[in-house]
Coordinates of C-alpha atoms and ligand atoms in Angstrom, one line a residue:
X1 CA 96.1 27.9 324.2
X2 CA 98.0 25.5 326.2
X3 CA 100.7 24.6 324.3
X4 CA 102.1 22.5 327.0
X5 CA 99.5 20.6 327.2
X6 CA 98.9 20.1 323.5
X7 CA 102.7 18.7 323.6
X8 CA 102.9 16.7 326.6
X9 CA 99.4 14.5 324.5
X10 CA 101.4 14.8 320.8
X11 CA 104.4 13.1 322.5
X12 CA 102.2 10.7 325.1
X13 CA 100.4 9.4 321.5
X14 CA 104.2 9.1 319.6
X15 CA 103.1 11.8 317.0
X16 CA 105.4 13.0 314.5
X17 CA 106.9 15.8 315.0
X18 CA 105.3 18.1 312.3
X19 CA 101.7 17.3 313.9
X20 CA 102.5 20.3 316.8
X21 CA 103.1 22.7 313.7
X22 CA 100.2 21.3 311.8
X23 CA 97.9 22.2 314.7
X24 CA 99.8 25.8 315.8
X25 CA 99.3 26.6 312.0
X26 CA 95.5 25.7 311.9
X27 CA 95.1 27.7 315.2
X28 CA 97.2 30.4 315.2
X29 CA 97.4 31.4 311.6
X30 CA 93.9 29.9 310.0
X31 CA 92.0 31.4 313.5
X32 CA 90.6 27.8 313.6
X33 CA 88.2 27.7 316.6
X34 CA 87.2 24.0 317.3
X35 CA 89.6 20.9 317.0
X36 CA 87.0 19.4 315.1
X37 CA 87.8 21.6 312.3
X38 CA 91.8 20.9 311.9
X39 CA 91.0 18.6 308.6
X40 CA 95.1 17.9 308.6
X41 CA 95.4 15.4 311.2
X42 CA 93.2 12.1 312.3
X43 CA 89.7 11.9 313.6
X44 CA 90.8 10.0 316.6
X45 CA 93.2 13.1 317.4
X46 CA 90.8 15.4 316.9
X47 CA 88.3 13.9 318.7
X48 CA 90.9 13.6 321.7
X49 CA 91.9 17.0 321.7
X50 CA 88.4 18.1 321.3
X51 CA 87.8 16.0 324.7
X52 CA 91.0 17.0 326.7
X53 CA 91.6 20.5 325.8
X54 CA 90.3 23.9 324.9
X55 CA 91.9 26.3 322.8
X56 CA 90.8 29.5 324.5
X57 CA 90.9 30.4 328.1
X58 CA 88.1 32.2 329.1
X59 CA 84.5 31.9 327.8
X60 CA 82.8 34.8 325.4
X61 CA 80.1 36.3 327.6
X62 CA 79.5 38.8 325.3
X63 CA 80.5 40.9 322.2
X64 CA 79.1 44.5 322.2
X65 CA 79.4 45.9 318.5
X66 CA 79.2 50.1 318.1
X67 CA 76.9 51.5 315.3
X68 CA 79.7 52.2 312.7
X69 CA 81.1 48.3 313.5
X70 CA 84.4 49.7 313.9
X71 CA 85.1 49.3 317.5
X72 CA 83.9 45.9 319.3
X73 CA 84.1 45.2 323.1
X74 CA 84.3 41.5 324.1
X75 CA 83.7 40.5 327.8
X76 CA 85.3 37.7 328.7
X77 CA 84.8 35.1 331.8
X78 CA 88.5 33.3 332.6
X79 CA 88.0 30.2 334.2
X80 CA 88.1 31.4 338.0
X81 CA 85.2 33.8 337.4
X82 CA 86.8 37.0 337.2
X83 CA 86.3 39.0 334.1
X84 CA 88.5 41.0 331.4
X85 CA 87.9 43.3 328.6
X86 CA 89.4 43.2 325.4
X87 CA 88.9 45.5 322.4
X88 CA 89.0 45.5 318.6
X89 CA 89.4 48.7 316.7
X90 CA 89.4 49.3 313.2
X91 CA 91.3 52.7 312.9
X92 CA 91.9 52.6 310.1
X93 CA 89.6 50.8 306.7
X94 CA 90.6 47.0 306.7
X95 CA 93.1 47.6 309.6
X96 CA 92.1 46.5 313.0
X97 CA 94.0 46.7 316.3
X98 CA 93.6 44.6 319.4
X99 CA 93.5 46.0 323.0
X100 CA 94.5 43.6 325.0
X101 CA 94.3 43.5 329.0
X102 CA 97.3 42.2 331.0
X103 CA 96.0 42.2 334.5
X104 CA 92.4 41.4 335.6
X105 CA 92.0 44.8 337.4
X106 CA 94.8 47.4 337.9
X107 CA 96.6 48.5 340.8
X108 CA 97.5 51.9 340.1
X109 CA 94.4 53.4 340.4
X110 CA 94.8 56.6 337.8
X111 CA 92.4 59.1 339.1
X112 CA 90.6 59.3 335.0
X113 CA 90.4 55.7 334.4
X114 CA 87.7 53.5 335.4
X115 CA 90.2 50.2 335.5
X116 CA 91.2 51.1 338.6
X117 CA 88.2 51.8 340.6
X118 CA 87.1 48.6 341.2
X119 CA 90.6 47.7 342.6
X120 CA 93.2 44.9 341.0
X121 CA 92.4 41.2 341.4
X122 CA 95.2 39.0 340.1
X123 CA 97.5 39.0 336.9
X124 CA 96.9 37.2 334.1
X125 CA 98.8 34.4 332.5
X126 CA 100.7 34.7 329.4
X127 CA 98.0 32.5 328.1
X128 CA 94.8 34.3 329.0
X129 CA 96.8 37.5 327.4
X130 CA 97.8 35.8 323.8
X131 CA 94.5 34.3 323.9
X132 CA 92.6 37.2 323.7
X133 CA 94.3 37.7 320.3
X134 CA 93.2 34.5 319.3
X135 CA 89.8 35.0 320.0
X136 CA 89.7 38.4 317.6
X137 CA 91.3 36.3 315.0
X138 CA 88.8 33.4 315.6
X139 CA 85.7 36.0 315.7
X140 CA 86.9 37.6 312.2
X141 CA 87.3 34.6 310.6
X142 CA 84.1 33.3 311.7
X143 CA 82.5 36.3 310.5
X144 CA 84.0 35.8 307.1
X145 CA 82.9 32.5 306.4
X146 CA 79.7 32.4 308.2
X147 CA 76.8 30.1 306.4
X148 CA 73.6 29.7 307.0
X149 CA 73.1 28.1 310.1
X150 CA 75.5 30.6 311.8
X151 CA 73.3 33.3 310.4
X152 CA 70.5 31.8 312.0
X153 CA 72.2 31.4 315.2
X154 CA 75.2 34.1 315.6
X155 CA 77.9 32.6 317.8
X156 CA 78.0 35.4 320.3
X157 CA 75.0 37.4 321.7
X158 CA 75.7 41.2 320.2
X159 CA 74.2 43.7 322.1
X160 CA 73.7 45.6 318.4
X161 CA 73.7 45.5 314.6
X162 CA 71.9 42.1 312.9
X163 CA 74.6 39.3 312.4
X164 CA 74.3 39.3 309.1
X165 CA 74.9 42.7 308.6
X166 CA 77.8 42.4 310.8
X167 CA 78.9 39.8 308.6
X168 CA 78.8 41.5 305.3
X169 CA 80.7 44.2 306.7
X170 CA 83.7 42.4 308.7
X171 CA 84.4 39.5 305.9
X172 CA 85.6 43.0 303.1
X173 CA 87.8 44.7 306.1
X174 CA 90.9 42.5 306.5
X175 CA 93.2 41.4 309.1
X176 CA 94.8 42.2 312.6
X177 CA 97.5 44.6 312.3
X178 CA 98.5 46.0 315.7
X179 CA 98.3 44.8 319.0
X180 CA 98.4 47.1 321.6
X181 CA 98.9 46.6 325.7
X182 CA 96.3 49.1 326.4
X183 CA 93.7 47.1 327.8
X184 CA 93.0 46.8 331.6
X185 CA 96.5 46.9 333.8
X186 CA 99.3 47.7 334.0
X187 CA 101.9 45.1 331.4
X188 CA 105.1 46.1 333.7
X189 CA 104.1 44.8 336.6
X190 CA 103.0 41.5 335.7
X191 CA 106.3 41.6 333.2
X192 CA 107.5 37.4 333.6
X193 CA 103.4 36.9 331.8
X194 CA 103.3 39.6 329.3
X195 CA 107.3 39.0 328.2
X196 CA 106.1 35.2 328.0
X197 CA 102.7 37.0 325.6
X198 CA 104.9 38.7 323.4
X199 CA 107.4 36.1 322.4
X200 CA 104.7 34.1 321.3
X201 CA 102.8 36.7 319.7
X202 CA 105.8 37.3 317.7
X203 CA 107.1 33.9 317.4
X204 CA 106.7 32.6 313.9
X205 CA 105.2 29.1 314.1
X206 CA 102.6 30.8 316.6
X207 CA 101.2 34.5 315.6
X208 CA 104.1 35.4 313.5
X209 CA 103.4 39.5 314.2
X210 CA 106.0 41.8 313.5
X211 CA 107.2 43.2 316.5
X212 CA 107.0 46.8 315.3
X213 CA 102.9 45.9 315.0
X214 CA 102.9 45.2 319.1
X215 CA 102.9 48.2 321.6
X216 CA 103.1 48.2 325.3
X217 CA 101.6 51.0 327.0
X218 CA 102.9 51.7 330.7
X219 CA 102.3 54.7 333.5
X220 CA 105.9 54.8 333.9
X221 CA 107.6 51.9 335.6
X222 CA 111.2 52.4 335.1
X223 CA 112.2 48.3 335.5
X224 CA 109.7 47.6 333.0
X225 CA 111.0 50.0 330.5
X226 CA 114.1 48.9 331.0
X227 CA 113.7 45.6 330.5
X228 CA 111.7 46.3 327.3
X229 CA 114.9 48.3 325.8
X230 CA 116.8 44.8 326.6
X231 CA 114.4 42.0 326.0
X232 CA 112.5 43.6 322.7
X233 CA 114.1 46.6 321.5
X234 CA 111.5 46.6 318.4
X235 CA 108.4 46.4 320.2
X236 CA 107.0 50.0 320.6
X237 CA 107.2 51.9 324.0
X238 CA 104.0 54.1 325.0
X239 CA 104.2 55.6 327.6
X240 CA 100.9 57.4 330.0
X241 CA 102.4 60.9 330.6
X242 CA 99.1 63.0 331.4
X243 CA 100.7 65.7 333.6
X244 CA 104.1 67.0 333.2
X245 CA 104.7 68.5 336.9
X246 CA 105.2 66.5 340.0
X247 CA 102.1 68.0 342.1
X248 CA 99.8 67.4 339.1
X249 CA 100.9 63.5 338.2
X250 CA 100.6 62.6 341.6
X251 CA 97.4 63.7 342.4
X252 CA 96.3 62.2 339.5
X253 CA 98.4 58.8 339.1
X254 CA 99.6 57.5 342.6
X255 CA 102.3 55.7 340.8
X256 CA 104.2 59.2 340.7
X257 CA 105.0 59.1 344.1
X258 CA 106.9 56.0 344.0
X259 CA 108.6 56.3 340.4
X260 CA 108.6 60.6 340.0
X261 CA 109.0 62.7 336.3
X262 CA 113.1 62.6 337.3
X263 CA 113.1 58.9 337.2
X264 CA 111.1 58.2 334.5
X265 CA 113.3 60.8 332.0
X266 CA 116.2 58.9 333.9
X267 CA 114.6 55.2 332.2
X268 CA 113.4 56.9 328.9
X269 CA 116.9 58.3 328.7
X270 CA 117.9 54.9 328.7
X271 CA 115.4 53.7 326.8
X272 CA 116.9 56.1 323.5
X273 CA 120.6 54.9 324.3
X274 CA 119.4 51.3 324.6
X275 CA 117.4 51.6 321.2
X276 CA 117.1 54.5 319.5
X277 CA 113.5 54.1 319.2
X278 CA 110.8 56.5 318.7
X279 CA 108.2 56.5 322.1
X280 CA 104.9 57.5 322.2
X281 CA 104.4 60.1 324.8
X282 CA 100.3 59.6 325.3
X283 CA 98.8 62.7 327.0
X284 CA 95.1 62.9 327.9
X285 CA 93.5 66.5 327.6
X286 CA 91.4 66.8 330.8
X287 CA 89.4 70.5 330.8
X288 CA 90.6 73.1 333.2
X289 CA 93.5 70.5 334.8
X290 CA 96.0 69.9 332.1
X291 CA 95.0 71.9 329.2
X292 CA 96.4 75.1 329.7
X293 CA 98.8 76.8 328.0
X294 CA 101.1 76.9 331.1
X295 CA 100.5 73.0 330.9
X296 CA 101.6 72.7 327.7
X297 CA 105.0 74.9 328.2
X298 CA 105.7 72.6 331.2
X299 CA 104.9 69.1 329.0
X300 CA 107.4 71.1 326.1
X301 CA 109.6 71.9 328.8
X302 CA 110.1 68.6 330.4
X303 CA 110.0 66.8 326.8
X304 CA 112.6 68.6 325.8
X305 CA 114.8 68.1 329.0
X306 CA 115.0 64.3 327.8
X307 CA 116.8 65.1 325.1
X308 CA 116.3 62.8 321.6
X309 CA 113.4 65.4 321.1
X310 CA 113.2 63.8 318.0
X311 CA 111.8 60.5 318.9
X312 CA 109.3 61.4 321.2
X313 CA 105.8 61.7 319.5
X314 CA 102.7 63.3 321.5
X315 CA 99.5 62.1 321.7
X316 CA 97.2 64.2 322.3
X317 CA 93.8 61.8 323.6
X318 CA 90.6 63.0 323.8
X319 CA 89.6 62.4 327.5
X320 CA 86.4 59.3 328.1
X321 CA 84.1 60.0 330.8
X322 CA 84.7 57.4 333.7
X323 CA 82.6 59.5 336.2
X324 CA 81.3 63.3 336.7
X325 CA 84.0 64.8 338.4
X326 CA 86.2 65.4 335.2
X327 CA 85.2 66.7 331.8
X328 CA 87.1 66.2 328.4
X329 CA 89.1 69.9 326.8
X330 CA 87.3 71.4 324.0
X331 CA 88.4 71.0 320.2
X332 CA 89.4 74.3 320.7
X333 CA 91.6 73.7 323.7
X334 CA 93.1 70.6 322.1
X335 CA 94.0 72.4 319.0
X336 CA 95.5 75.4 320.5
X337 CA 97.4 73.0 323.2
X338 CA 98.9 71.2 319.7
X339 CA 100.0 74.3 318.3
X340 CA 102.0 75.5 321.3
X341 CA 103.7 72.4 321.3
X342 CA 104.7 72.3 317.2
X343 CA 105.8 75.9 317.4
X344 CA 108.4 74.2 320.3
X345 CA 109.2 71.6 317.6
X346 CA 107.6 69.1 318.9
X347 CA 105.8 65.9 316.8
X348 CA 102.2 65.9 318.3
X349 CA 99.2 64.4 316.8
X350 CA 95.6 64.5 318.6
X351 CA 93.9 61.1 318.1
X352 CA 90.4 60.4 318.0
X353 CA 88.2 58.1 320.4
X354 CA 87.1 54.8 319.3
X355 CA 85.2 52.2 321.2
X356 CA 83.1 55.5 323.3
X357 CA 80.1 53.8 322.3
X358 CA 80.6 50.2 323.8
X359 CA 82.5 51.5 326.6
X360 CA 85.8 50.1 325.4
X361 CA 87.6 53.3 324.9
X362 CA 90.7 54.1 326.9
X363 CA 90.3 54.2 330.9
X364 CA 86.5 52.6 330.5
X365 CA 87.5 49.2 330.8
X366 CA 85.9 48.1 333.9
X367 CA 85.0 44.3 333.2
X368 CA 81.3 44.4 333.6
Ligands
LIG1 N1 98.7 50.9 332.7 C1 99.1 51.1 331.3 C2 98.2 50.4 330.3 C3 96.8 50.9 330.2 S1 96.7 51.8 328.7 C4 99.2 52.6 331.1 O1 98.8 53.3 331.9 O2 99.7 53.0 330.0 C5 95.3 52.7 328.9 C6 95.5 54.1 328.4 O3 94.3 54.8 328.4 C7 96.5 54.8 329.2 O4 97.3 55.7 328.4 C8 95.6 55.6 330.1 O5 96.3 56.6 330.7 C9 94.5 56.0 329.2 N2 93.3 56.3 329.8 C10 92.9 55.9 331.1 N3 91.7 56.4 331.3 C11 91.3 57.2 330.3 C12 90.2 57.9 330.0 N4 89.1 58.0 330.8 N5 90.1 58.6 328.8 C13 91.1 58.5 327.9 N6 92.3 57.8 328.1 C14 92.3 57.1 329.3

């Protein structure tokens, strides 16, 4: 929302003070969605606000919902036309995480993901990446007080599932617990907007999240790791490993040429003195290119070479089809890739895929 905005009016109208904390509260905490329903303050201010302001950012185009209602895409139309995903997963029962873009587009142009084929348009503003929070929190709460004429007429079209049913099931399954920068983009290159996101998502008269619940996922940039150690040292690191030689992570992620395995163990290396932190090493098993044995010796291998071997957890990510050309490991191979690793003593877990189904799983975020 623009808070800036919403001052610059409180203080041209000679409002108390507390009126800015009555209206962050309503909005940020209470997931209000329409001025006209912040019953604290006057009818005149409402009625202003409602005329000079919005809350979000972007219009809703659509929500898509998957069978199981635990993983929902939204598609969202920022106000110079261009278009971002951003997901909700539900993990975990009554749990839900938030995916949240950081750039419209991506520049780095992984060869797996699909964020990157269709090229990088702009960054977004710290706004447009807070306020895709606010939306999820908006969407639940409407879902868990829906009456009857929002049954009739759901608020967003949903591509499956009745509203109602939707309903019934959201309104028992809780809150937002994690927010993760795994959405389209790359967070450390757009770092000024997504360090201005975080303080406010962890600012306690705004979102109030812990800042152990937020996680910034990044292809390696060392500056921006750097500056995470510095700036929030609680926030969790993730970091896209996928290939643990040179000749492998630059064919596949371009960004390896520029910033190589030697400097980004030189930044994590950093990162552990900085904060002694546990990182997320995230590792996607792609059949017959990184899968093999020899792969996983040279990921234990170069793990280990890092030192703090101890706060580096693996995940092992079961691979989304983007396109033809690659194809996701087997079970089999997945399992056998996680044993070599433990028997090496490292901390792996293989994670499954949510969000396949409405194309908002990792690497299919495309904005269309
Ligand atoms: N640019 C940042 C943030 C994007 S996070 C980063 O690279 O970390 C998106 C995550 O999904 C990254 O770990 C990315 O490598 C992974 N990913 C991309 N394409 C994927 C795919 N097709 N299947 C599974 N994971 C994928």
């Amino acid at each position: 929302m623009q808070l800036e905005k919403l001052r610059k009016i409180l203080t041209e109208n000679g409002e108390p003070k507390f009126r800015l904390s009555q209206i962050q509260k309503a909005i940020y905490q209470d997931g209000v969605s329409d001025f006209s329903e912040i019953s604290t303050i006057s009818k005149n201010l409402r009625e202003q606000l409602e005329k000079e302001m919005k809350i979000l950012s972007f219009e809703v185009e659509k929500v898509l919902v998957s069978k199981d209602e635990k993983s929902l895409k939204a598609l969202l139309k920022l106000a110079d036309g261009n278009k971002i995903e951003s997901v909700l997963l539900s993990p975990v029962e009554n749990k839900w995480s938030v995916c949240i873009s950081s750039q419209v587009g991506c520049p780095l142009n992984c060869g797996f993901c699909a964020t990157g084929k269709s090229g990088f348009q702009r960054n977004l503003t710290a706004e447009e990446i807070s306020d895709q929070v606010l939306f999820w929190r908006q969407y639940l709460k409407k879902q868990g007080t829906v009456n009857s004429d929002q049954e009739k007429n759901p608020p967003y079209p949903s591509a499956s599932a009745t509203w109602q049913k939707q309903n019934l099931l959201i309104k028992e399954r809780g809150v937002i617990s994690n927010i993760v920068y795994m959405g389209m983009g790359e967070p450390f290159l757009n770092w000024e907007e997504v360090k201005r996101s975080l303080r406010d998502l962890i600012d306690k008269d705004l979102f109030a999240f812990g800042s152990r619940s937020i996680s910034v996922s990044t292809a390696g940039i060392p500056e921006g790791i750097k500056n995470l150690a510095e700036e929030f040292p609680q926030i969790n690191l993730a970091i896209s490993l996928h290939f643990a030689t040179d000749e492998k992570r630059s064919q596949f992620m371009p960004i390896n040429r520029k910033y190589n395995l030697e400097e980004l163990k030189k930044a994590l290396k950093d990162y552990f003195s900085k904060t002694n932190r546990q990182v997320f090493v995230e590792y996607v098993m792609l059949s017959g290119i990184n899968d093999s044995e020899e792969d996983a010796y040279a990921l234990s291998t170069y793990l280990k070479s890092i030192g703090n071997r101890q706060l580096l957890h693996v995940n092992l990510i079961a691979y989304n089809e983007t396109g033809k050309e690659l194809k996701a490991s087997s079970g089999n191979k997945t399992h056998l890739f996680r044993d070599y690793l433990e028997r090496g003593g490292m901390s792996v877990t293989i994670r499954k895929s949510l969000g396949q189904e409405v194309e908002g799983a990792c690497g299919q975020l495309a904005g269309k």
